[in-house]
Coordinates of C-alpha atoms and ligand atoms in Angstrom, one line a residue:
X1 CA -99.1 -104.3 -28.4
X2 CA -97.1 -101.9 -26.6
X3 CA -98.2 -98.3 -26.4
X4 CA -98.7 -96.4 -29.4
X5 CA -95.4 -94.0 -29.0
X6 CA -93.0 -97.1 -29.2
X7 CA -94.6 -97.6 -32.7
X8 CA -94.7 -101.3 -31.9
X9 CA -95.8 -103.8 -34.9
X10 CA -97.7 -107.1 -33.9
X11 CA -95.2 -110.3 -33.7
X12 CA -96.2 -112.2 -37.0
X13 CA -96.5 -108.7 -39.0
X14 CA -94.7 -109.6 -42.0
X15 CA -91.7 -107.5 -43.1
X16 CA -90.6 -107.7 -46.5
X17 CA -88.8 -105.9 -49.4
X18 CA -89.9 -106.3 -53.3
X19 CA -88.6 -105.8 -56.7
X20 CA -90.0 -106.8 -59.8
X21 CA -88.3 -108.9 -62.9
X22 CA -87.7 -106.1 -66.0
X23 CA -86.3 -103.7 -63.5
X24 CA -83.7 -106.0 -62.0
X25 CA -83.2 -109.6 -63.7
X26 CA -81.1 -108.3 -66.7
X27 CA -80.2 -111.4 -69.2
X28 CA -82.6 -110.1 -71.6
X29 CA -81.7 -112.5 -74.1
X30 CA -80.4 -115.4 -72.1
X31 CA -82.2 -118.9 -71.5
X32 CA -84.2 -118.6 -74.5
X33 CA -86.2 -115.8 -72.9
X34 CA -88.0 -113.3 -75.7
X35 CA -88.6 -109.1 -75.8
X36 CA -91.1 -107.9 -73.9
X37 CA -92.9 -105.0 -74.6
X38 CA -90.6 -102.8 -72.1
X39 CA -87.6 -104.6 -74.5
X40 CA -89.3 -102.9 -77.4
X41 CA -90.0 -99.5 -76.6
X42 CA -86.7 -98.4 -74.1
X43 CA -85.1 -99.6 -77.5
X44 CA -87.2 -96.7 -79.0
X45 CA -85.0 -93.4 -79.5
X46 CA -85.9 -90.5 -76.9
X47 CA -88.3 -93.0 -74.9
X48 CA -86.8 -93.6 -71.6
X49 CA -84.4 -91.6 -70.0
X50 CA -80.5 -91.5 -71.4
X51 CA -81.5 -94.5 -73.5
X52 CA -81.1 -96.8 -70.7
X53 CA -82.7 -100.5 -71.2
X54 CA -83.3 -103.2 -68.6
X55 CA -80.9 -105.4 -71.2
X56 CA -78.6 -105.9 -67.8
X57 CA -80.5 -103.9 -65.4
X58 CA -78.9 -105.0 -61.6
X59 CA -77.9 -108.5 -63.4
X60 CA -79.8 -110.2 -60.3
X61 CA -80.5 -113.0 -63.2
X62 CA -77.0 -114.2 -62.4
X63 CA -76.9 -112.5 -59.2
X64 CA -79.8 -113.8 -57.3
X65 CA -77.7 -115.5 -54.8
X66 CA -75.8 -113.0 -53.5
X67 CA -78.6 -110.8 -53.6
X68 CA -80.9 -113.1 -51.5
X69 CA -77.7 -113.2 -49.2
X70 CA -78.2 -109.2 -48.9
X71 CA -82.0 -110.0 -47.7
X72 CA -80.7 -112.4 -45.1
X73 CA -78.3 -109.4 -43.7
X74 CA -81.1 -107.5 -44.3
X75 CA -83.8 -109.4 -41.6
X76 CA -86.7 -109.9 -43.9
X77 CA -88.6 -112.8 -44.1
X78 CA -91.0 -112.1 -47.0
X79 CA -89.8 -111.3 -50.4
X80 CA -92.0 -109.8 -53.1
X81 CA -91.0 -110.5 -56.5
X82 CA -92.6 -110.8 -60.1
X83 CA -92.2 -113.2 -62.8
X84 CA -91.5 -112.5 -66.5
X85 CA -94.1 -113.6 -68.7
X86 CA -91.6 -113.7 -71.8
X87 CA -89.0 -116.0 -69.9
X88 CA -91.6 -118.6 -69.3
X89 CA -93.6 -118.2 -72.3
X90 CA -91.8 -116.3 -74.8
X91 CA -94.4 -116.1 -77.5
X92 CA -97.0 -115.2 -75.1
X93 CA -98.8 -118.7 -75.6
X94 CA -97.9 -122.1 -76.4
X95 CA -94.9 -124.0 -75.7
X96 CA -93.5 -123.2 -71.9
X97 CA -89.8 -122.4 -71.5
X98 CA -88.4 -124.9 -69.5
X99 CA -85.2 -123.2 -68.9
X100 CA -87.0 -120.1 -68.0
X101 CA -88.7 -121.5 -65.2
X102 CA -85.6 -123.1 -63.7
X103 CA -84.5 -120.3 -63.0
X104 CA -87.9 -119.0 -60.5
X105 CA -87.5 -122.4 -59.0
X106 CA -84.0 -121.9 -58.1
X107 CA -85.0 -118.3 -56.9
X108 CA -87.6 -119.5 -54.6
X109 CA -85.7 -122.6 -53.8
X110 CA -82.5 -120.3 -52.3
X111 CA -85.1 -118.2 -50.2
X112 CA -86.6 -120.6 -49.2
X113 CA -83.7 -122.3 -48.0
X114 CA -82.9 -119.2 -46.2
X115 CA -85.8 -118.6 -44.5
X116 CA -87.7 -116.1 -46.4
X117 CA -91.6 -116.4 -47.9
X118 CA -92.1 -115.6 -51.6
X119 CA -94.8 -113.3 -52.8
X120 CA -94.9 -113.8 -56.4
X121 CA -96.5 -111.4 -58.4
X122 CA -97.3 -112.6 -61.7
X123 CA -97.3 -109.8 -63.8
X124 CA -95.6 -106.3 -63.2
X125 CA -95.9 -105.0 -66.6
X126 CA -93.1 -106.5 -69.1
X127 CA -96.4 -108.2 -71.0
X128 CA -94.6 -110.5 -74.2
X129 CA -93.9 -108.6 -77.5
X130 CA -95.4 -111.4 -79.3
X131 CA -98.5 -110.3 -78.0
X132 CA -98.4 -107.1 -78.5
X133 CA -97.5 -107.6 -82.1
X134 CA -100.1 -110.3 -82.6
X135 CA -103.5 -108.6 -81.2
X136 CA -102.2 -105.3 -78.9
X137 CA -102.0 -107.0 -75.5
X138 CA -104.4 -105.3 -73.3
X139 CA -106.0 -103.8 -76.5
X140 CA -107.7 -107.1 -76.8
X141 CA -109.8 -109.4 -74.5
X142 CA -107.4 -112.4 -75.6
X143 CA -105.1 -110.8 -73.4
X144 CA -106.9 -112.2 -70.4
X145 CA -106.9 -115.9 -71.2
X146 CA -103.4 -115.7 -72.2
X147 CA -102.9 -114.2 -69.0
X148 CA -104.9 -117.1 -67.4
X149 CA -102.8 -119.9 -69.3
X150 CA -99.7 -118.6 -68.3
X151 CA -100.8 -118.6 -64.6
X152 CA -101.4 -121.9 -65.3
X153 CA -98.1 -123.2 -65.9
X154 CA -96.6 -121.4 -63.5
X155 CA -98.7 -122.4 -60.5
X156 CA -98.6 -125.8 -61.9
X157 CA -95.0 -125.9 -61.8
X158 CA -94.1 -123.5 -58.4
X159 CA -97.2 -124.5 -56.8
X160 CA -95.5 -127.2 -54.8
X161 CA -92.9 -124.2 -53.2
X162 CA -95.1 -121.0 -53.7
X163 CA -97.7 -120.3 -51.6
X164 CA -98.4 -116.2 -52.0
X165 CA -99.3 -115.7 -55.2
X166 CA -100.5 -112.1 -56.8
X167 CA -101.9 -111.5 -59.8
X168 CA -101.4 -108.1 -61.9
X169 CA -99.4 -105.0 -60.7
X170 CA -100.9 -101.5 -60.6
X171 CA -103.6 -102.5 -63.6
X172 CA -103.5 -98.3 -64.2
X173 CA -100.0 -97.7 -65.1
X174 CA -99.6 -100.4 -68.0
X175 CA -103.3 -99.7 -69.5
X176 CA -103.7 -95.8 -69.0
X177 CA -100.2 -95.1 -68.7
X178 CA -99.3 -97.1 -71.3
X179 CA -102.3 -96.6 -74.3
X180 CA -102.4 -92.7 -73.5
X181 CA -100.0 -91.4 -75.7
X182 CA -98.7 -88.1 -74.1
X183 CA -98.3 -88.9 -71.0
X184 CA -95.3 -87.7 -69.0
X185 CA -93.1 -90.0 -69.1
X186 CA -95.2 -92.5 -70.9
X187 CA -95.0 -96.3 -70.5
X188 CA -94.7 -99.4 -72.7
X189 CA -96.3 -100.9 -75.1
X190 CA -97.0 -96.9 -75.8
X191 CA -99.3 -97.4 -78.1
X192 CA -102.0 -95.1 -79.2
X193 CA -105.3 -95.6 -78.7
X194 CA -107.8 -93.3 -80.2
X195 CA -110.7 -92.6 -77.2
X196 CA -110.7 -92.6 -73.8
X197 CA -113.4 -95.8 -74.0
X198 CA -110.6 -97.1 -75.6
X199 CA -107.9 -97.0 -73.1
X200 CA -110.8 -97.8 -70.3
X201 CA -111.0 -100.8 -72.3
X202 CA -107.9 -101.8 -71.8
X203 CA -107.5 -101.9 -68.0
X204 CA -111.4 -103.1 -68.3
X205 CA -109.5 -105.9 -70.1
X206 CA -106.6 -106.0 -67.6
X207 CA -109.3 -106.6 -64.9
X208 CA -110.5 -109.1 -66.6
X209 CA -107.0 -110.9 -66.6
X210 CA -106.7 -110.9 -62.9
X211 CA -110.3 -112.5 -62.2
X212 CA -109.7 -115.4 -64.8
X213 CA -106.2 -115.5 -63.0
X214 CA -107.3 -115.9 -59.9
X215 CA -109.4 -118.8 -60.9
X216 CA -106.2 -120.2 -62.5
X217 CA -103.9 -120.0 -59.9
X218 CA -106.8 -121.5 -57.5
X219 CA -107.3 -124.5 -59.7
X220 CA -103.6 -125.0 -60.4
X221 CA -102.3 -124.9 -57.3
X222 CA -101.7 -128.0 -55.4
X223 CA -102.3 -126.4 -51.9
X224 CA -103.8 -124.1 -50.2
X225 CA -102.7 -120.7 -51.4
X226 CA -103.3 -116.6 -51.0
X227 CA -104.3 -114.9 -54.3
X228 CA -103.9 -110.8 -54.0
X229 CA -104.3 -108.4 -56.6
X230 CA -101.7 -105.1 -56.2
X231 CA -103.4 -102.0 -56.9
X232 CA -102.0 -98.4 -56.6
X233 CA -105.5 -96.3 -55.9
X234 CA -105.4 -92.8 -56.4
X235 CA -105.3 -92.5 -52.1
X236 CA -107.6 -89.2 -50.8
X237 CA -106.2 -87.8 -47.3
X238 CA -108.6 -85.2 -45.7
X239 CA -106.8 -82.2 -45.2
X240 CA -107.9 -81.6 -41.7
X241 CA -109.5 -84.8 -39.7
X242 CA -112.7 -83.2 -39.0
X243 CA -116.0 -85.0 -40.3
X244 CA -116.6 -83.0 -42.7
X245 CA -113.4 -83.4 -44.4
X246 CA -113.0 -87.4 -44.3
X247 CA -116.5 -87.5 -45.6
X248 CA -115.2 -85.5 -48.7
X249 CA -112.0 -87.6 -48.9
X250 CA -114.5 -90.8 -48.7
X251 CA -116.7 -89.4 -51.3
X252 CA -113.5 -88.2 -53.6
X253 CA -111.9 -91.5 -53.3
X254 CA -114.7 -93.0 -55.7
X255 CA -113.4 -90.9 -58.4
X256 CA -109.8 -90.2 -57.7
X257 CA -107.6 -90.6 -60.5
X258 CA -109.0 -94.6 -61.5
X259 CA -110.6 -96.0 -58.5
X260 CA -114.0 -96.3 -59.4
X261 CA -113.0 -98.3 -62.3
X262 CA -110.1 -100.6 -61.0
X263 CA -110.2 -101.0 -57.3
X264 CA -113.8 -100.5 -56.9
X265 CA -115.2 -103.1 -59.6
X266 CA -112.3 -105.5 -58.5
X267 CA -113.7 -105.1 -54.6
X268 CA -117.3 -104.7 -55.2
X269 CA -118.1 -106.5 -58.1
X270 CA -119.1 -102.7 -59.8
X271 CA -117.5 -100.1 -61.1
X272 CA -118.5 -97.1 -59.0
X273 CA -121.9 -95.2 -60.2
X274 CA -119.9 -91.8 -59.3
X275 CA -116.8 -93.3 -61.9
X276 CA -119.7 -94.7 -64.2
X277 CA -121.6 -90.8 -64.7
X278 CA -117.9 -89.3 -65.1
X279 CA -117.4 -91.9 -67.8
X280 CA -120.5 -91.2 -69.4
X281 CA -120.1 -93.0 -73.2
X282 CA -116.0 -93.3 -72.3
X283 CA -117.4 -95.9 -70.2
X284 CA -115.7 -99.6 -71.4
X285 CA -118.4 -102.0 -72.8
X286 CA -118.7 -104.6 -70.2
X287 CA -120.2 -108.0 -71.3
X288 CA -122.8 -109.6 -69.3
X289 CA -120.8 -112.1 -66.8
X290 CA -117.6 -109.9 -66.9
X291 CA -118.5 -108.2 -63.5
X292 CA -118.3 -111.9 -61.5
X293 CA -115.1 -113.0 -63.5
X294 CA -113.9 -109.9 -62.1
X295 CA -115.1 -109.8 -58.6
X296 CA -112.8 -113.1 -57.4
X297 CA -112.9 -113.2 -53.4
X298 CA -109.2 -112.3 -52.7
X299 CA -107.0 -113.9 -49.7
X300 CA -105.3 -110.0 -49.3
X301 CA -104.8 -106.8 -51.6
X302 CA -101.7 -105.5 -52.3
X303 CA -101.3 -101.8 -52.0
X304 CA -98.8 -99.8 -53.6
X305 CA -98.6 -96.6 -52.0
X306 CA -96.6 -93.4 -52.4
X307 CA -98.5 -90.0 -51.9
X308 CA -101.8 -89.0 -51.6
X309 CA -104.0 -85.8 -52.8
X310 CA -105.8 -83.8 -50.1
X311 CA -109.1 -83.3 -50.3
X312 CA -111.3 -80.9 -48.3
X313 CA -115.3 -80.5 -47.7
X314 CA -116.3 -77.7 -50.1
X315 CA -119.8 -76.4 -51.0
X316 CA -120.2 -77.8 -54.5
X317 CA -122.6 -80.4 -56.2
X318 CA -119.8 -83.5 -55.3
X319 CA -119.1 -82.0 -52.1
X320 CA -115.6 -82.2 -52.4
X321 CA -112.4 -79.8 -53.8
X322 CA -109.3 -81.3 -54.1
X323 CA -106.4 -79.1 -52.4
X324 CA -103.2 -78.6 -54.2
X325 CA -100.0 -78.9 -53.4
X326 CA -98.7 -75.6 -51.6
X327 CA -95.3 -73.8 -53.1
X328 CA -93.1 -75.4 -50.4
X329 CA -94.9 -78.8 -49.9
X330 CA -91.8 -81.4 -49.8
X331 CA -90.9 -83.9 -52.6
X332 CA -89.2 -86.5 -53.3
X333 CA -87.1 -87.1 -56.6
X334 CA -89.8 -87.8 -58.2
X335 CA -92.0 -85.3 -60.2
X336 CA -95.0 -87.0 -58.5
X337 CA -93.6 -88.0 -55.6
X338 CA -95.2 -85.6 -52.6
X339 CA -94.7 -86.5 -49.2
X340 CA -97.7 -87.7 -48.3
X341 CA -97.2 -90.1 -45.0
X342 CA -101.2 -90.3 -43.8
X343 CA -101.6 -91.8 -47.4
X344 CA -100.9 -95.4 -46.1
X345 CA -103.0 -94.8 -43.2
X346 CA -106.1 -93.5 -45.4
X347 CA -105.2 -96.3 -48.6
X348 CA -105.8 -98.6 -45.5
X349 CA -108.7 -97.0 -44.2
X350 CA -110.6 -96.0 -47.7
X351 CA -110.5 -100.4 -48.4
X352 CA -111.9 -101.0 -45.4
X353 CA -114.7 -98.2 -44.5
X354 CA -115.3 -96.5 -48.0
X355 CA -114.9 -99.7 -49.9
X356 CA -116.9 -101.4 -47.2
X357 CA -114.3 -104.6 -47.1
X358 CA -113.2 -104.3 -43.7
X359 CA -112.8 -108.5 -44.2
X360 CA -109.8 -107.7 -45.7
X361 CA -106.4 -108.2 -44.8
X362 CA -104.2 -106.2 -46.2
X363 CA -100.6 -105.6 -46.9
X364 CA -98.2 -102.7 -48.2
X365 CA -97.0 -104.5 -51.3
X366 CA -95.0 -101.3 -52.2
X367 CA -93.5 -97.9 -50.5
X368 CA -90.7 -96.5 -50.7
X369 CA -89.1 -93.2 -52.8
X370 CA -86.0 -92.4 -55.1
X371 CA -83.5 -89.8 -53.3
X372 CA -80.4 -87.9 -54.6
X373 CA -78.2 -90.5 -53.2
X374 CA -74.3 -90.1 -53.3
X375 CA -71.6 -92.3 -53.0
X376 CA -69.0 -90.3 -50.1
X377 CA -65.3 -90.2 -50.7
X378 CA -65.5 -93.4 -47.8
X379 CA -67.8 -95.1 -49.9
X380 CA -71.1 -94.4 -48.0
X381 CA -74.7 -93.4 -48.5
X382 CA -76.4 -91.0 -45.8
X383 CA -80.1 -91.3 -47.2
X384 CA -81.4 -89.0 -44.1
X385 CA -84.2 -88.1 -46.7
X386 CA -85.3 -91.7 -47.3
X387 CA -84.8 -92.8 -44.1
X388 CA -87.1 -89.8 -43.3
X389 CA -90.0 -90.8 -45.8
X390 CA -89.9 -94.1 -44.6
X391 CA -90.3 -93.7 -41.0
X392 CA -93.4 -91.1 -41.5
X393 CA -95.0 -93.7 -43.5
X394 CA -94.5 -96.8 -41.2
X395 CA -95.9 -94.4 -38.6
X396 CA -98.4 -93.9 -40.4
X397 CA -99.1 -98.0 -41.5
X398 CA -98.7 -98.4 -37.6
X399 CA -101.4 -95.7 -36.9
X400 CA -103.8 -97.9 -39.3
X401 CA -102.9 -101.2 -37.1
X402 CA -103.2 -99.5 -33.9
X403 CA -106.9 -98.8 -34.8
X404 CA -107.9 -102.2 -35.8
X405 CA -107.9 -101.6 -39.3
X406 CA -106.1 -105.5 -40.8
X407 CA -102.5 -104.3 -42.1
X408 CA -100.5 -107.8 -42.1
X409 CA -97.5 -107.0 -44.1
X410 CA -95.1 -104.4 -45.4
X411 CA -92.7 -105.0 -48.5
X412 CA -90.0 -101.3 -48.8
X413 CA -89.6 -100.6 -52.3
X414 CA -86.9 -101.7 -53.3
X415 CA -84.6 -103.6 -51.8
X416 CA -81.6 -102.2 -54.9
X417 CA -81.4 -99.5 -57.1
X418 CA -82.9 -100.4 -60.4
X419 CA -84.4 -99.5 -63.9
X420 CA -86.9 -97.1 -63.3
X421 CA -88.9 -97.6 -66.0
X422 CA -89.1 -94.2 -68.3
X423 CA -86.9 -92.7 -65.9
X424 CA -83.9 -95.4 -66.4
X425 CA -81.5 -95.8 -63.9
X426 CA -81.3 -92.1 -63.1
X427 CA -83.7 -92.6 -60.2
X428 CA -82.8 -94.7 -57.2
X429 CA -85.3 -96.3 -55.1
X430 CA -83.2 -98.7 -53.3
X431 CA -81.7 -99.1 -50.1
X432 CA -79.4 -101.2 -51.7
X433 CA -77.3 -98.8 -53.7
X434 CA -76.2 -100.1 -57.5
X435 CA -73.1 -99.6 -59.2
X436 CA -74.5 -100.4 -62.4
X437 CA -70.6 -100.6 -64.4
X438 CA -69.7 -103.0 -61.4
X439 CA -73.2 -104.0 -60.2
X440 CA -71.5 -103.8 -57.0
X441 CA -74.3 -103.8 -53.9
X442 CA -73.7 -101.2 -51.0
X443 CA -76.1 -100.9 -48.2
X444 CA -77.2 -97.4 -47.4
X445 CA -77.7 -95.8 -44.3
X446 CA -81.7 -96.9 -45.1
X447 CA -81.1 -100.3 -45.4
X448 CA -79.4 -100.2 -41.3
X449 CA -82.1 -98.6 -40.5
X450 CA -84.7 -100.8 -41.9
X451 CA -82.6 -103.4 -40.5
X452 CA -82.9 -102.6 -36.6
X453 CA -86.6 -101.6 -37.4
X454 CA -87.0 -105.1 -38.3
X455 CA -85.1 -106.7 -35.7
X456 CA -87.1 -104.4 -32.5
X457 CA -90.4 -104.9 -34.7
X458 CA -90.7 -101.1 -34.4
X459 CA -90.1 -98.1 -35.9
X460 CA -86.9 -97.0 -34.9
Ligands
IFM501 O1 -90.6 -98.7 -59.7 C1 -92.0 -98.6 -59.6 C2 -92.6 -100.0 -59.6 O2 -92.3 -100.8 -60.7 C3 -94.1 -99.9 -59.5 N1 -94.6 -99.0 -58.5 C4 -93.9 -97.7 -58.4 C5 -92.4 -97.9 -58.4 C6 -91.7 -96.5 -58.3 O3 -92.1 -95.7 -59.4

């Protein structure tokens, strides 16, 4: 590698953008595909921003071509998208929709053509109505074998072209997020649950999805494949990098947000004692053989990362205090989104010290962050701010290679504008900038930059 200032990535470090199905593919009703949840409740008055929908979303269902053409201009080679559950199987089990998978093959078939590696993820949250109606999706264990069956016919069927497959995205935000009614915004199914042991059930159940999915996928597939699972961990960055304060941001990163109980059991085969005496009885029953369903060895993990919580070495019982955000601490256009940048370093660092998995390799499955973008009277987008973000945080990813620590891969989010869940399409994460009346693409000033970082295979 070349020195360290010329931020430098390795030759085969795999550049990528992603998106995921509900927030771009549209055609909601087209091919004999069925609601999802996310159909259901963005229906629901006062749920999601401006009543928007993912009914037409970017249209990339009838657009994909032209849109894969955007990713040649682009550079990548590796393209992270998900699958929806309801266009394959749009009762949540049984018969397969034939039509419905036509459609991924012709997807994968046109990047492939051009060049560019599919990461598939299999499930990024629009979970079948029909489910939901039947037993409560991720309410019920049944939810995990469905999810398993469904694997099934897709690896069975894609298996021959798809080699980089992924199982669940961010388990937290379609359990918690979604079963904890009040929430701010809250997500899909939106259901209410009535205990916390309840809604650690749920992503107890979701965990559960992505071990017998991994099996699935392995036993389906008719190669040799990669099976990730894309978590968004709650990432601890030491305030200061003395000792003292990276052992508290170690030690806070067991019970950060839901690590111990999502990351941890999915890594360790245990949910983390610290998480486990938090819980106390809000702990999720956990039958006897559900640790080792869960615990699959993994080819990679996905990490989605965004911002990060500093934590400093305070003389309490834990050891730790987490440290607020101060009045003027920048921010993205996102109530949540605090810029963060060491976050990707530490996300990397926390899987491979605190977690003990140094083994392995890793990739940044997601990063990215919505900005005020305006169109100028000349019809362009000067995204300093994104452009900003994303060069702190690809420092930061470099910092983590530069060390030793086994980043392989980095996918922006997202390569277009799109519906931003409860947030609609009022926030734009894209370097691809949407004209959702014309669904006209334009690049932004982002998606150049990305580009020449791509082509030097630095940060630029
Ligand atoms: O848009 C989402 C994505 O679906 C999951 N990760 C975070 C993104 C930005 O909020």
């Amino acid at each position: 590698m070349v020195s360290d200032r010329s931020y430098q990535f390795p030759p085969d470090f795999c550049w990528g953008t992603a998106t995921s199905a509900y927030q771009i593919e549209g055609a909601a009703q087209v091919g004999g595909r069925q609601p999802s949840v996310w159909d259901t409740f963005s229906q629901l008055p006062g749920r999601v921003l401006n009543g928007d929908t993912g009914a037409i979303a970017d249209d990339h269902y009838h657009r994909y071509q032209s849109d894969i053409a955007w990713l040649v201009k682009l550079g990548v080679k590796h393209y992270r998208f998900s699958i929806a559950w309801p266009r394959v199987i749009p009762a949540g089990r049984g018969q397969v929709n034939e039509t419905g998978m036509d459609f991924y093959r012709d997807l994968v078939d046109c990047l492939l053509a051009n060049g560019i590696t599919p990461h598939v993820t299999l499930f990024h949250w629009d979970s079948p109505q029909a489910l939901e109606t039947k037993y409560g999706s991720w309410r019920s264990r049944e939810m995990a074998s469905d999810f398993a069956d469904y694997c099934t016919a897709v690896v069975h069927r894609l298996g021959d072209r798809v080699t980089h497959w992924m199982t669940l995205n961010e388990i937290v935000c379609f359990t918690h997020m979604g079963y904890e009614v009040g929430k701010t915004p809250p997500h899909a199914p939106g259901t209410r649950v009535w205990s916390r042991k309840a809604v650690w059930q749920t992503s107890h159940h979701a965990l559960l999805a992505h071990g017998l999915g991994c099996q699935a996928i392995r036993a389906a597939s008719p190669q040799p494949c990669s099976v990730a699972l894309v978590d968004n961990p709650g990432v601890t960055v030491p305030l200061t990098e003395s000792p003292a304060d990276i052992a508290a941001a170690q030690a806070a990163f067991h019970t950060n947000w839901v690590n111990g109980g999502v990351i941890f059991p999915a890594l360790t085969g245990q949910y983390s004692e610290a998480q486990l005496r938090q819980l106390g009885r809000d702990a999720p029953d956990i039958r006897s053989g559900d640790l080792e369903i869960i615990h699959q060895p993994l080819d990679a993990l996905g990490l989605n990362i965004y911002t990060g919580t500093y934590v400093r070495a305070a003389d309490n019982p834990q050891g730790f205090a987490i440290v607020g955000y101060a009045q003027g601490h920048p921010r993205l256009h996102m109530p949540w989104l605090w810029l963060v940048p060491d976050c990707i370093y530490w996300s990397i660092r926390h899987i491979s010290d605190t977690l003990h998995r140094p083994d392995l390799p890793l990739l940044i499955t997601e990063n990215g962050c919505a900005a005020q973008d305006e169109k100028t009277a000349a019809g362009e987008i000067w995204d300093s701010d994104r452009i900003l973000y994303l060069q702190q945080h690809l420092k930061s990813a470099h910092r983590a290679i530069a060390e030793g620590y086994p980043l392989k891969g980095y996918f922006l989010w997202s390569l277009m504008d799109n519906f931003e869940w409860a947030w609609g399409y009022d926030r734009r994460f894209g370097i691809l900038y949407n004209d959702f009346r014309t669904q006209e693409r334009t690049p932004k000033a982002s998606f150049h930059w990305y580009a020449e970082c791509i082509r030097q295979g630095r940060v630029v």
